[in-house]
Amino acid sequence: MAKKDQTTDAAREKDREKWLARFQVRLVMQPGVDRAVVLQAVKEVTAHCAETGEDPRTAFGDPDAYAVQAAARLVPEDRAVRARRRNGVVDALDSVVKGVRDVAGL
């Protein structure tokens, strides 16, 4: 019976690690998110799970959706707006460069 418990515990731990990894990746992709925001969000999730014993998926749901929520809560709106604007400019420049390369045959 102890072997089954160890296997179940290992599976839960692996699921928790996968959830946290996905959450971090999706969080970093949100406008205005920096290292400090990621560290704070992960700290909040891990502290909650340690205190309650809950699985992160049970406590916070889908990691992608929670990353969007956490970014909205933790990133100041003006910084997020600037990041979205900057990302839009970079995307436009990338598109122009790609078009020039296609025309030039590069």
PDB file of N, CA and C in Angstrom:
ATOM      1  N   MET A   1       0.818  -1.186   0.000  1.00  0.00           N
ATOM      2  CA  MET A   1       0.000   0.000   0.000  1.00  0.00           C
ATOM      3  C   MET A   1       0.866   1.255   0.000  1.00  0.00           C
ATOM      4  N   ALA A   2       1.989   1.244   0.712  1.00  0.00           N
ATOM      5  CA  ALA A   2       2.868   2.402   0.779  1.00  0.00           C
ATOM      6  C   ALA A   2       3.431   2.734  -0.599  1.00  0.00           C
ATOM      7  N   LYS A   3       3.699   1.700  -1.409  1.00  0.00           N
ATOM      8  CA  LYS A   3       4.223   1.924  -2.758  1.00  0.00           C
ATOM      9  C   LYS A   3       3.229   2.711  -3.598  1.00  0.00           C
ATOM     10  N   LYS A   4       1.951   2.365  -3.489  1.00  0.00           N
ATOM     11  CA  LYS A   4       0.920   3.077  -4.240  1.00  0.00           C
ATOM     12  C   LYS A   4       0.845   4.540  -3.792  1.00  0.00           C
ATOM     13  N   ASP A   5       0.962   4.802  -2.506  1.00  0.00           N
ATOM     14  CA  ASP A   5       0.946   6.169  -1.985  1.00  0.00           C
ATOM     15  C   ASP A   5       2.116   6.977  -2.536  1.00  0.00           C
ATOM     16  N   GLN A   6       3.295   6.348  -2.618  1.00  0.00           N
ATOM     17  CA  GLN A   6       4.461   7.031  -3.148  1.00  0.00           C
ATOM     18  C   GLN A   6       4.262   7.361  -4.623  1.00  0.00           C
ATOM     19  N   THR A   7       3.685   6.441  -5.368  1.00  0.00           N
ATOM     20  CA  THR A   7       3.423   6.666  -6.783  1.00  0.00           C
ATOM     21  C   THR A   7       2.417   7.799  -6.956  1.00  0.00           C
ATOM     22  N   THR A   8       1.380   7.796  -6.157  1.00  0.00           N
ATOM     23  CA  THR A   8       0.368   8.851  -6.214  1.00  0.00           C
ATOM     24  C   THR A   8       0.974  10.193  -5.834  1.00  0.00           C
ATOM     25  N   ASP A   9       1.794  10.220  -4.791  1.00  0.00           N
ATOM     26  CA  ASP A   9       2.451  11.463  -4.376  1.00  0.00           C
ATOM     27  C   ASP A   9       3.371  11.991  -5.477  1.00  0.00           C
ATOM     28  N   ALA A  10       4.105  11.082  -6.113  1.00  0.00           N
ATOM     29  CA  ALA A  10       5.009  11.480  -7.195  1.00  0.00           C
ATOM     30  C   ALA A  10       4.214  12.048  -8.374  1.00  0.00           C
ATOM     31  N   ALA A  11       3.093  11.443  -8.686  1.00  0.00           N
ATOM     32  CA  ALA A  11       2.249  11.927  -9.777  1.00  0.00           C
ATOM     33  C   ALA A  11       1.675  13.299  -9.451  1.00  0.00           C
ATOM     34  N   ARG A  12       1.245  13.488  -8.217  1.00  0.00           N
ATOM     35  CA  ARG A  12       0.725  14.800  -7.803  1.00  0.00           C
ATOM     36  C   ARG A  12       1.805  15.869  -7.892  1.00  0.00           C
ATOM     37  N   GLU A  13       2.999  15.526  -7.440  1.00  0.00           N
ATOM     38  CA  GLU A  13       4.108  16.476  -7.484  1.00  0.00           C
ATOM     39  C   GLU A  13       4.446  16.841  -8.929  1.00  0.00           C
ATOM     40  N   LYS A  14       4.439  15.860  -9.808  1.00  0.00           N
ATOM     41  CA  LYS A  14       4.723  16.119 -11.220  1.00  0.00           C
ATOM     42  C   LYS A  14       3.643  17.019 -11.825  1.00  0.00           C
ATOM     43  N   ASP A  15       2.386  16.768 -11.507  1.00  0.00           N
ATOM     44  CA  ASP A  15       1.289  17.612 -11.993  1.00  0.00           C
ATOM     45  C   ASP A  15       1.438  19.043 -11.478  1.00  0.00           C
ATOM     46  N   ARG A  16       1.813  19.183 -10.216  1.00  0.00           N
ATOM     47  CA  ARG A  16       2.013  20.507  -9.628  1.00  0.00           C
ATOM     48  C   ARG A  16       3.138  21.246 -10.350  1.00  0.00           C
ATOM     49  N   GLU A  17       4.236  20.554 -10.606  1.00  0.00           N
ATOM     50  CA  GLU A  17       5.364  21.164 -11.306  1.00  0.00           C
ATOM     51  C   GLU A  17       4.983  21.574 -12.724  1.00  0.00           C
ATOM     52  N   LYS A  18       4.218  20.722 -13.413  1.00  0.00           N
ATOM     53  CA  LYS A  18       3.766  21.058 -14.766  1.00  0.00           C
ATOM     54  C   LYS A  18       2.871  22.296 -14.739  1.00  0.00           C
ATOM     55  N   TRP A  19       1.961  22.348 -13.765  1.00  0.00           N
ATOM     56  CA  TRP A  19       1.056  23.493 -13.656  1.00  0.00           C
ATOM     57  C   TRP A  19       1.860  24.765 -13.438  1.00  0.00           C
ATOM     58  N   LEU A  20       2.802  24.722 -12.503  1.00  0.00           N
ATOM     59  CA  LEU A  20       3.616  25.903 -12.206  1.00  0.00           C
ATOM     60  C   LEU A  20       4.462  26.329 -13.406  1.00  0.00           C
ATOM     61  N   ALA A  21       5.020  25.371 -14.127  1.00  0.00           N
ATOM     62  CA  ALA A  21       5.832  25.701 -15.304  1.00  0.00           C
ATOM     63  C   ALA A  21       4.965  26.371 -16.371  1.00  0.00           C
ATOM     64  N   ARG A  22       3.810  25.814 -16.623  1.00  0.00           N
ATOM     65  CA  ARG A  22       2.902  26.394 -17.621  1.00  0.00           C
ATOM     66  C   ARG A  22       2.459  27.792 -17.183  1.00  0.00           C
ATOM     67  N   PHE A  23       2.140  27.943 -15.919  1.00  0.00           N
ATOM     68  CA  PHE A  23       1.731  29.230 -15.369  1.00  0.00           C
ATOM     69  C   PHE A  23       2.823  30.272 -15.577  1.00  0.00           C
ATOM     70  N   GLN A  24       4.060  29.916 -15.270  1.00  0.00           N
ATOM     71  CA  GLN A  24       5.165  30.856 -15.419  1.00  0.00           C
ATOM     72  C   GLN A  24       5.377  31.259 -16.870  1.00  0.00           C
ATOM     73  N   VAL A  25       5.314  30.295 -17.773  1.00  0.00           N
ATOM     74  CA  VAL A  25       5.500  30.596 -19.195  1.00  0.00           C
ATOM     75  C   VAL A  25       4.408  31.544 -19.680  1.00  0.00           C
ATOM     76  N   ARG A  26       3.170  31.248 -19.345  1.00  0.00           N
ATOM     77  CA  ARG A  26       2.057  32.096 -19.776  1.00  0.00           C
ATOM     78  C   ARG A  26       2.106  33.467 -19.109  1.00  0.00           C
ATOM     79  N   LEU A  27       2.558  33.519 -17.881  1.00  0.00           N
ATOM     80  CA  LEU A  27       2.648  34.785 -17.169  1.00  0.00           C
ATOM     81  C   LEU A  27       3.688  35.691 -17.818  1.00  0.00           C
ATOM     82  N   VAL A  28       4.829  35.139 -18.168  1.00  0.00           N
ATOM     83  CA  VAL A  28       5.893  35.916 -18.795  1.00  0.00           C
ATOM     84  C   VAL A  28       5.425  36.513 -20.125  1.00  0.00           C
ATOM     85  N   MET A  29       4.505  35.852 -20.780  1.00  0.00           N
ATOM     86  CA  MET A  29       4.015  36.315 -22.077  1.00  0.00           C
ATOM     87  C   MET A  29       3.037  37.491 -21.966  1.00  0.00           C
ATOM     88  N   GLN A  30       2.592  37.796 -20.773  1.00  0.00           N
ATOM     89  CA  GLN A  30       1.634  38.886 -20.577  1.00  0.00           C
ATOM     90  C   GLN A  30       2.345  40.230 -20.627  1.00  0.00           C
ATOM     91  N   PRO A  31       1.698  41.247 -21.198  1.00  0.00           N
ATOM     92  CA  PRO A  31       2.332  42.569 -21.326  1.00  0.00           C
ATOM     93  C   PRO A  31       2.699  43.173 -19.968  1.00  0.00           C
ATOM     94  N   GLY A  32       3.937  43.671 -19.888  1.00  0.00           N
ATOM     95  CA  GLY A  32       4.387  44.365 -18.699  1.00  0.00           C
ATOM     96  C   GLY A  32       4.903  43.483 -17.579  1.00  0.00           C
ATOM     97  N   VAL A  33       4.842  42.176 -17.760  1.00  0.00           N
ATOM     98  CA  VAL A  33       5.292  41.258 -16.703  1.00  0.00           C
ATOM     99  C   VAL A  33       6.817  41.202 -16.712  1.00  0.00           C
ATOM    100  N   ASP A  34       7.392  41.396 -15.535  1.00  0.00           N
ATOM    101  CA  ASP A  34       8.837  41.282 -15.387  1.00  0.00           C
ATOM    102  C   ASP A  34       9.147  40.196 -14.351  1.00  0.00           C
ATOM    103  N   ARG A  35      10.416  40.047 -14.053  1.00  0.00           N
ATOM    104  CA  ARG A  35      10.860  38.997 -13.129  1.00  0.00           C
ATOM    105  C   ARG A  35      10.199  39.135 -11.757  1.00  0.00           C
ATOM    106  N   ALA A  36      10.087  40.346 -11.280  1.00  0.00           N
ATOM    107  CA  ALA A  36       9.498  40.571  -9.955  1.00  0.00           C
ATOM    108  C   ALA A  36       8.041  40.115  -9.904  1.00  0.00           C
ATOM    109  N   VAL A  37       7.308  40.364 -10.971  1.00  0.00           N
ATOM    110  CA  VAL A  37       5.906  39.941 -11.027  1.00  0.00           C
ATOM    111  C   VAL A  37       5.820  38.416 -11.029  1.00  0.00           C
ATOM    112  N   VAL A  38       6.662  37.774 -11.815  1.00  0.00           N
ATOM    113  CA  VAL A  38       6.654  36.311 -11.867  1.00  0.00           C
ATOM    114  C   VAL A  38       6.985  35.733 -10.492  1.00  0.00           C
ATOM    115  N   LEU A  39       8.017  36.254  -9.859  1.00  0.00           N
ATOM    116  CA  LEU A  39       8.403  35.753  -8.535  1.00  0.00           C
ATOM    117  C   LEU A  39       7.285  35.944  -7.518  1.00  0.00           C
ATOM    118  N   GLN A  40       6.633  37.109  -7.547  1.00  0.00           N
ATOM    119  CA  GLN A  40       5.549  37.366  -6.605  1.00  0.00           C
ATOM    120  C   GLN A  40       4.377  36.414  -6.843  1.00  0.00           C
ATOM    121  N   ALA A  41       4.012  36.227  -8.102  1.00  0.00           N
ATOM    122  CA  ALA A  41       2.880  35.360  -8.419  1.00  0.00           C
ATOM    123  C   ALA A  41       3.156  33.905  -8.031  1.00  0.00           C
ATOM    124  N   VAL A  42       4.355  33.430  -8.343  1.00  0.00           N
ATOM    125  CA  VAL A  42       4.705  32.051  -7.988  1.00  0.00           C
ATOM    126  C   VAL A  42       4.753  31.884  -6.473  1.00  0.00           C
ATOM    127  N   LYS A  43       5.273  32.879  -5.795  1.00  0.00           N
ATOM    128  CA  LYS A  43       5.320  32.835  -4.328  1.00  0.00           C
ATOM    129  C   LYS A  43       3.912  32.753  -3.746  1.00  0.00           C
ATOM    130  N   GLU A  44       2.996  33.531  -4.288  1.00  0.00           N
ATOM    131  CA  GLU A  44       1.612  33.505  -3.814  1.00  0.00           C
ATOM    132  C   GLU A  44       0.981  32.129  -4.026  1.00  0.00           C
ATOM    133  N   VAL A  45       1.190  31.560  -5.194  1.00  0.00           N
ATOM    134  CA  VAL A  45       0.616  30.248  -5.502  1.00  0.00           C
ATOM    135  C   VAL A  45       1.206  29.180  -4.588  1.00  0.00           C
ATOM    136  N   THR A  46       2.518  29.142  -4.473  1.00  0.00           N
ATOM    137  CA  THR A  46       3.153  28.101  -3.661  1.00  0.00           C
ATOM    138  C   THR A  46       2.800  28.254  -2.184  1.00  0.00           C
ATOM    139  N   ALA A  47       2.722  29.499  -1.707  1.00  0.00           N
ATOM    140  CA  ALA A  47       2.353  29.714  -0.301  1.00  0.00           C
ATOM    141  C   ALA A  47       0.926  29.245  -0.046  1.00  0.00           C
ATOM    142  N   HIS A  48       0.018  29.577  -0.945  1.00  0.00           N
ATOM    143  CA  HIS A  48      -1.373  29.151  -0.784  1.00  0.00           C
ATOM    144  C   HIS A  48      -1.466  27.625  -0.760  1.00  0.00           C
ATOM    145  N   CYS A  49      -0.796  26.996  -1.693  1.00  0.00           N
ATOM    146  CA  CYS A  49      -0.851  25.532  -1.776  1.00  0.00           C
ATOM    147  C   CYS A  49      -0.214  24.878  -0.550  1.00  0.00           C
ATOM    148  N   ALA A  50       0.863  25.459  -0.040  1.00  0.00           N
ATOM    149  CA  ALA A  50       1.508  24.919   1.156  1.00  0.00           C
ATOM    150  C   ALA A  50       0.609  25.070   2.379  1.00  0.00           C
ATOM    151  N   GLU A  51      -0.065  26.199   2.480  1.00  0.00           N
ATOM    152  CA  GLU A  51      -0.931  26.453   3.638  1.00  0.00           C
ATOM    153  C   GLU A  51      -2.196  25.597   3.624  1.00  0.00           C
ATOM    154  N   THR A  52      -2.778  25.451   2.454  1.00  0.00           N
ATOM    155  CA  THR A  52      -4.067  24.761   2.358  1.00  0.00           C
ATOM    156  C   THR A  52      -3.950  23.290   1.996  1.00  0.00           C
ATOM    157  N   GLY A  53      -2.815  22.906   1.403  1.00  0.00           N
ATOM    158  CA  GLY A  53      -2.667  21.536   0.928  1.00  0.00           C
ATOM    159  C   GLY A  53      -3.364  21.293  -0.398  1.00  0.00           C
ATOM    160  N   GLU A  54      -3.918  22.364  -0.984  1.00  0.00           N
ATOM    161  CA  GLU A  54      -4.611  22.232  -2.267  1.00  0.00           C
ATOM    162  C   GLU A  54      -3.627  22.107  -3.415  1.00  0.00           C
ATOM    163  N   ASP A  55      -4.076  21.466  -4.446  1.00  0.00           N
ATOM    164  CA  ASP A  55      -3.365  21.400  -5.712  1.00  0.00           C
ATOM    165  C   ASP A  55      -3.569  22.742  -6.418  1.00  0.00           C
ATOM    166  N   PRO A  56      -2.562  23.262  -7.149  1.00  0.00           N
ATOM    167  CA  PRO A  56      -2.748  24.562  -7.802  1.00  0.00           C
ATOM    168  C   PRO A  56      -3.898  24.579  -8.808  1.00  0.00           C
ATOM    169  N   ARG A  57      -4.113  23.466  -9.503  1.00  0.00           N
ATOM    170  CA  ARG A  57      -5.210  23.424 -10.469  1.00  0.00           C
ATOM    171  C   ARG A  57      -6.556  23.534  -9.749  1.00  0.00           C
ATOM    172  N   THR A  58      -6.671  22.893  -8.608  1.00  0.00           N
ATOM    173  CA  THR A  58      -7.904  22.967  -7.827  1.00  0.00           C
ATOM    174  C   THR A  58      -8.103  24.379  -7.278  1.00  0.00           C
ATOM    175  N   ALA A  59      -7.025  24.973  -6.794  1.00  0.00           N
ATOM    176  CA  ALA A  59      -7.117  26.289  -6.160  1.00  0.00           C
ATOM    177  C   ALA A  59      -7.272  27.428  -7.173  1.00  0.00           C
ATOM    178  N   PHE A  60      -6.578  27.336  -8.299  1.00  0.00           N
ATOM    179  CA  PHE A  60      -6.515  28.470  -9.222  1.00  0.00           C
ATOM    180  C   PHE A  60      -7.061  28.172 -10.615  1.00  0.00           C
ATOM    181  N   GLY A  61      -7.358  26.925 -10.905  1.00  0.00           N
ATOM    182  CA  GLY A  61      -7.903  26.581 -12.216  1.00  0.00           C
ATOM    183  C   GLY A  61      -6.833  26.435 -13.273  1.00  0.00           C
ATOM    184  N   ASP A  62      -7.214  26.746 -14.493  1.00  0.00           N
ATOM    185  CA  ASP A  62      -6.324  26.624 -15.644  1.00  0.00           C
ATOM    186  C   ASP A  62      -5.131  27.579 -15.501  1.00  0.00           C
ATOM    187  N   PRO A  63      -3.900  27.101 -15.709  1.00  0.00           N
ATOM    188  CA  PRO A  63      -2.735  27.976 -15.529  1.00  0.00           C
ATOM    189  C   PRO A  63      -2.700  29.135 -16.527  1.00  0.00           C
ATOM    190  N   ASP A  64      -3.198  28.917 -17.746  1.00  0.00           N
ATOM    191  CA  ASP A  64      -3.215  29.993 -18.743  1.00  0.00           C
ATOM    192  C   ASP A  64      -4.146  31.122 -18.300  1.00  0.00           C
ATOM    193  N   ALA A  65      -5.341  30.758 -17.895  1.00  0.00           N
ATOM    194  CA  ALA A  65      -6.323  31.756 -17.460  1.00  0.00           C
ATOM    195  C   ALA A  65      -5.854  32.462 -16.190  1.00  0.00           C
ATOM    196  N   TYR A  66      -5.266  31.711 -15.274  1.00  0.00           N
ATOM    197  CA  TYR A  66      -4.810  32.332 -14.036  1.00  0.00           C
ATOM    198  C   TYR A  66      -3.629  33.262 -14.290  1.00  0.00           C
ATOM    199  N   ALA A  67      -2.796  32.957 -15.272  1.00  0.00           N
ATOM    200  CA  ALA A  67      -1.685  33.849 -15.616  1.00  0.00           C
ATOM    201  C   ALA A  67      -2.214  35.202 -16.090  1.00  0.00           C
ATOM    202  N   VAL A  68      -3.269  35.182 -16.878  1.00  0.00           N
ATOM    203  CA  VAL A  68      -3.872  36.429 -17.345  1.00  0.00           C
ATOM    204  C   VAL A  68      -4.434  37.210 -16.154  1.00  0.00           C
ATOM    205  N   GLN A  69      -5.118  36.512 -15.256  1.00  0.00           N
ATOM    206  CA  GLN A  69      -5.683  37.162 -14.072  1.00  0.00           C
ATOM    207  C   GLN A  69      -4.588  37.744 -13.174  1.00  0.00           C
ATOM    208  N   ALA A  70      -3.538  36.961 -12.956  1.00  0.00           N
ATOM    209  CA  ALA A  70      -2.448  37.412 -12.078  1.00  0.00           C
ATOM    210  C   ALA A  70      -1.755  38.637 -12.674  1.00  0.00           C
ATOM    211  N   ALA A  71      -1.526  38.619 -13.984  1.00  0.00           N
ATOM    212  CA  ALA A  71      -0.886  39.767 -14.629  1.00  0.00           C
ATOM    213  C   ALA A  71      -1.764  41.007 -14.506  1.00  0.00           C
ATOM    214  N   ALA A  72      -3.054  40.846 -14.712  1.00  0.00           N
ATOM    215  CA  ALA A  72      -3.971  41.983 -14.601  1.00  0.00           C
ATOM    216  C   ALA A  72      -3.957  42.561 -13.191  1.00  0.00           C
ATOM    217  N   ARG A  73      -3.775  41.701 -12.208  1.00  0.00           N
ATOM    218  CA  ARG A  73      -3.782  42.130 -10.814  1.00  0.00           C
ATOM    219  C   ARG A  73      -2.440  42.719 -10.387  1.00  0.00           C
ATOM    220  N   LEU A  74      -1.340  42.177 -10.899  1.00  0.00           N
ATOM    221  CA  LEU A  74      -0.013  42.540 -10.401  1.00  0.00           C
ATOM    222  C   LEU A  74       0.732  43.585 -11.234  1.00  0.00           C
ATOM    223  N   VAL A  75       0.364  43.738 -12.499  1.00  0.00           N
ATOM    224  CA  VAL A  75       1.062  44.692 -13.361  1.00  0.00           C
ATOM    225  C   VAL A  75       0.268  46.002 -13.391  1.00  0.00           C
ATOM    226  N   PRO A  76       0.925  47.114 -13.072  1.00  0.00           N
ATOM    227  CA  PRO A  76       0.229  48.399 -13.165  1.00  0.00           C
ATOM    228  C   PRO A  76      -0.295  48.632 -14.587  1.00  0.00           C
ATOM    229  N   GLU A  77      -1.492  49.177 -14.690  1.00  0.00           N
ATOM    230  CA  GLU A  77      -2.150  49.336 -15.995  1.00  0.00           C
ATOM    231  C   GLU A  77      -1.304  50.145 -16.970  1.00  0.00           C
ATOM    232  N   ASP A  78      -0.670  51.221 -16.520  1.00  0.00           N
ATOM    233  CA  ASP A  78       0.123  52.042 -17.435  1.00  0.00           C
ATOM    234  C   ASP A  78       1.303  51.260 -18.011  1.00  0.00           C
ATOM    235  N   ARG A  79       1.916  50.409 -17.209  1.00  0.00           N
ATOM    236  CA  ARG A  79       3.034  49.598 -17.704  1.00  0.00           C
ATOM    237  C   ARG A  79       2.542  48.562 -18.708  1.00  0.00           C
ATOM    238  N   ALA A  80       1.397  47.975 -18.457  1.00  0.00           N
ATOM    239  CA  ALA A  80       0.840  47.000 -19.389  1.00  0.00           C
ATOM    240  C   ALA A  80       0.481  47.662 -20.719  1.00  0.00           C
ATOM    241  N   VAL A  81      -0.072  48.870 -20.669  1.00  0.00           N
ATOM    242  CA  VAL A  81      -0.425  49.596 -21.897  1.00  0.00           C
ATOM    243  C   VAL A  81       0.830  49.907 -22.707  1.00  0.00           C
ATOM    244  N   ARG A  82       1.880  50.387 -22.027  1.00  0.00           N
ATOM    245  CA  ARG A  82       3.140  50.682 -22.726  1.00  0.00           C
ATOM    246  C   ARG A  82       3.714  49.426 -23.366  1.00  0.00           C
ATOM    247  N   ALA A  83       3.661  48.313 -22.661  1.00  0.00           N
ATOM    248  CA  ALA A  83       4.204  47.057 -23.187  1.00  0.00           C
ATOM    249  C   ALA A  83       3.401  46.595 -24.404  1.00  0.00           C
ATOM    250  N   ARG A  84       2.066  46.716 -24.348  1.00  0.00           N
ATOM    251  CA  ARG A  84       1.242  46.323 -25.501  1.00  0.00           C
ATOM    252  C   ARG A  84       1.552  47.208 -26.707  1.00  0.00           C
ATOM    253  N   ARG A  85       1.706  48.502 -26.456  1.00  0.00           N
ATOM    254  CA  ARG A  85       2.023  49.431 -27.549  1.00  0.00           C
ATOM    255  C   ARG A  85       3.375  49.077 -28.160  1.00  0.00           C
ATOM    256  N   ARG A  86       4.373  48.841 -27.300  1.00  0.00           N
ATOM    257  CA  ARG A  86       5.715  48.496 -27.769  1.00  0.00           C
ATOM    258  C   ARG A  86       5.682  47.186 -28.550  1.00  0.00           C
ATOM    259  N   ASN A  87       4.939  46.204 -28.057  1.00  0.00           N
ATOM    260  CA  ASN A  87       4.836  44.924 -28.763  1.00  0.00           C
ATOM    261  C   ASN A  87       4.192  45.102 -30.132  1.00  0.00           C
ATOM    262  N   GLY A  88       3.220  45.983 -30.229  1.00  0.00           N
ATOM    263  CA  GLY A  88       2.574  46.249 -31.511  1.00  0.00           C
ATOM    264  C   GLY A  88       3.538  46.863 -32.507  1.00  0.00           C
ATOM    265  N   VAL A  89       4.377  47.793 -32.037  1.00  0.00           N
ATOM    266  CA  VAL A  89       5.369  48.421 -32.913  1.00  0.00           C
ATOM    267  C   VAL A  89       6.390  47.395 -33.372  1.00  0.00           C
ATOM    268  N   VAL A  90       6.849  46.563 -32.466  1.00  0.00           N
ATOM    269  CA  VAL A  90       7.833  45.531 -32.815  1.00  0.00           C
ATOM    270  C   VAL A  90       7.238  44.562 -33.834  1.00  0.00           C
ATOM    271  N   ASP A  91       5.985  44.152 -33.638  1.00  0.00           N
ATOM    272  CA  ASP A  91       5.331  43.252 -34.587  1.00  0.00           C
ATOM    273  C   ASP A  91       5.221  43.897 -35.967  1.00  0.00           C
ATOM    274  N   ALA A  92       4.884  45.185 -36.007  1.00  0.00           N
ATOM    275  CA  ALA A  92       4.775  45.889 -37.283  1.00  0.00           C
ATOM    276  C   ALA A  92       6.127  45.953 -37.985  1.00  0.00           C
ATOM    277  N   LEU A  93       7.180  46.253 -37.237  1.00  0.00           N
ATOM    278  CA  LEU A  93       8.520  46.296 -37.824  1.00  0.00           C
ATOM    279  C   LEU A  93       8.954  44.925 -38.333  1.00  0.00           C
ATOM    280  N   ASP A  94       8.655  43.883 -37.580  1.00  0.00           N
ATOM    281  CA  ASP A  94       8.980  42.526 -38.023  1.00  0.00           C
ATOM    282  C   ASP A  94       8.283  42.204 -39.339  1.00  0.00           C
ATOM    283  N   SER A  95       7.042  42.629 -39.455  1.00  0.00           N
ATOM    284  CA  SER A  95       6.280  42.389 -40.672  1.00  0.00           C
ATOM    285  C   SER A  95       6.908  43.117 -41.862  1.00  0.00           C
ATOM    286  N   VAL A  96       7.333  44.361 -41.657  1.00  0.00           N
ATOM    287  CA  VAL A  96       7.962  45.118 -42.719  1.00  0.00           C
ATOM    288  C   VAL A  96       9.274  44.480 -43.134  1.00  0.00           C
ATOM    289  N   VAL A  97      10.076  44.095 -42.155  1.00  0.00           N
ATOM    290  CA  VAL A  97      11.372  43.459 -42.460  1.00  0.00           C
ATOM    291  C   VAL A  97      11.150  42.163 -43.217  1.00  0.00           C
ATOM    292  N   LYS A  98      10.176  41.382 -42.811  1.00  0.00           N
ATOM    293  CA  LYS A  98       9.886  40.123 -43.519  1.00  0.00           C
ATOM    294  C   LYS A  98       9.456  40.390 -44.953  1.00  0.00           C
ATOM    295  N   GLY A  99       8.630  41.424 -45.137  1.00  0.00           N
ATOM    296  CA  GLY A  99       8.198  41.780 -46.489  1.00  0.00           C
ATOM    297  C   GLY A  99       9.359  42.202 -47.364  1.00  0.00           C
ATOM    298  N   VAL A 100      10.284  42.986 -46.803  1.00  0.00           N
ATOM    299  CA  VAL A 100      11.466  43.419 -47.562  1.00  0.00           C
ATOM    300  C   VAL A 100      12.328  42.217 -47.920  1.00  0.00           C
ATOM    301  N   ARG A 101      12.493  41.303 -46.998  1.00  0.00           N
ATOM    302  CA  ARG A 101      13.297  40.108 -47.281  1.00  0.00           C
ATOM    303  C   ARG A 101      12.653  39.257 -48.374  1.00  0.00           C
ATOM    304  N   ASP A 102      11.323  39.139 -48.327  1.00  0.00           N
ATOM    305  CA  ASP A 102      10.621  38.357 -49.339  1.00  0.00           C
ATOM    306  C   ASP A 102      10.773  38.992 -50.720  1.00  0.00           C
ATOM    307  N   VAL A 103      10.656  40.308 -50.783  1.00  0.00           N
ATOM    308  CA  VAL A 103      10.783  41.013 -52.054  1.00  0.00           C
ATOM    309  C   VAL A 103      12.219  40.927 -52.569  1.00  0.00           C
ATOM    310  N   ALA A 104      13.174  41.095 -51.664  1.00  0.00           N
ATOM    311  CA  ALA A 104      14.584  41.090 -52.054  1.00  0.00           C
ATOM    312  C   ALA A 104      15.105  39.669 -52.293  1.00  0.00           C
ATOM    313  N   GLY A 105      14.321  38.667 -51.927  1.00  0.00           N
ATOM    314  CA  GLY A 105      14.760  37.289 -52.111  1.00  0.00           C
ATOM    315  C   GLY A 105      15.801  36.837 -51.103  1.00  0.00           C
ATOM    316  N   LEU A 106      15.807  37.475 -49.952  1.00  0.00           N
ATOM    317  CA  LEU A 106      16.795  37.114 -48.916  1.00  0.00           C
ATOM    318  C   LEU A 106      16.323  35.982 -48.115  1.00  0.00           C
TER     319      LEU A 106
END
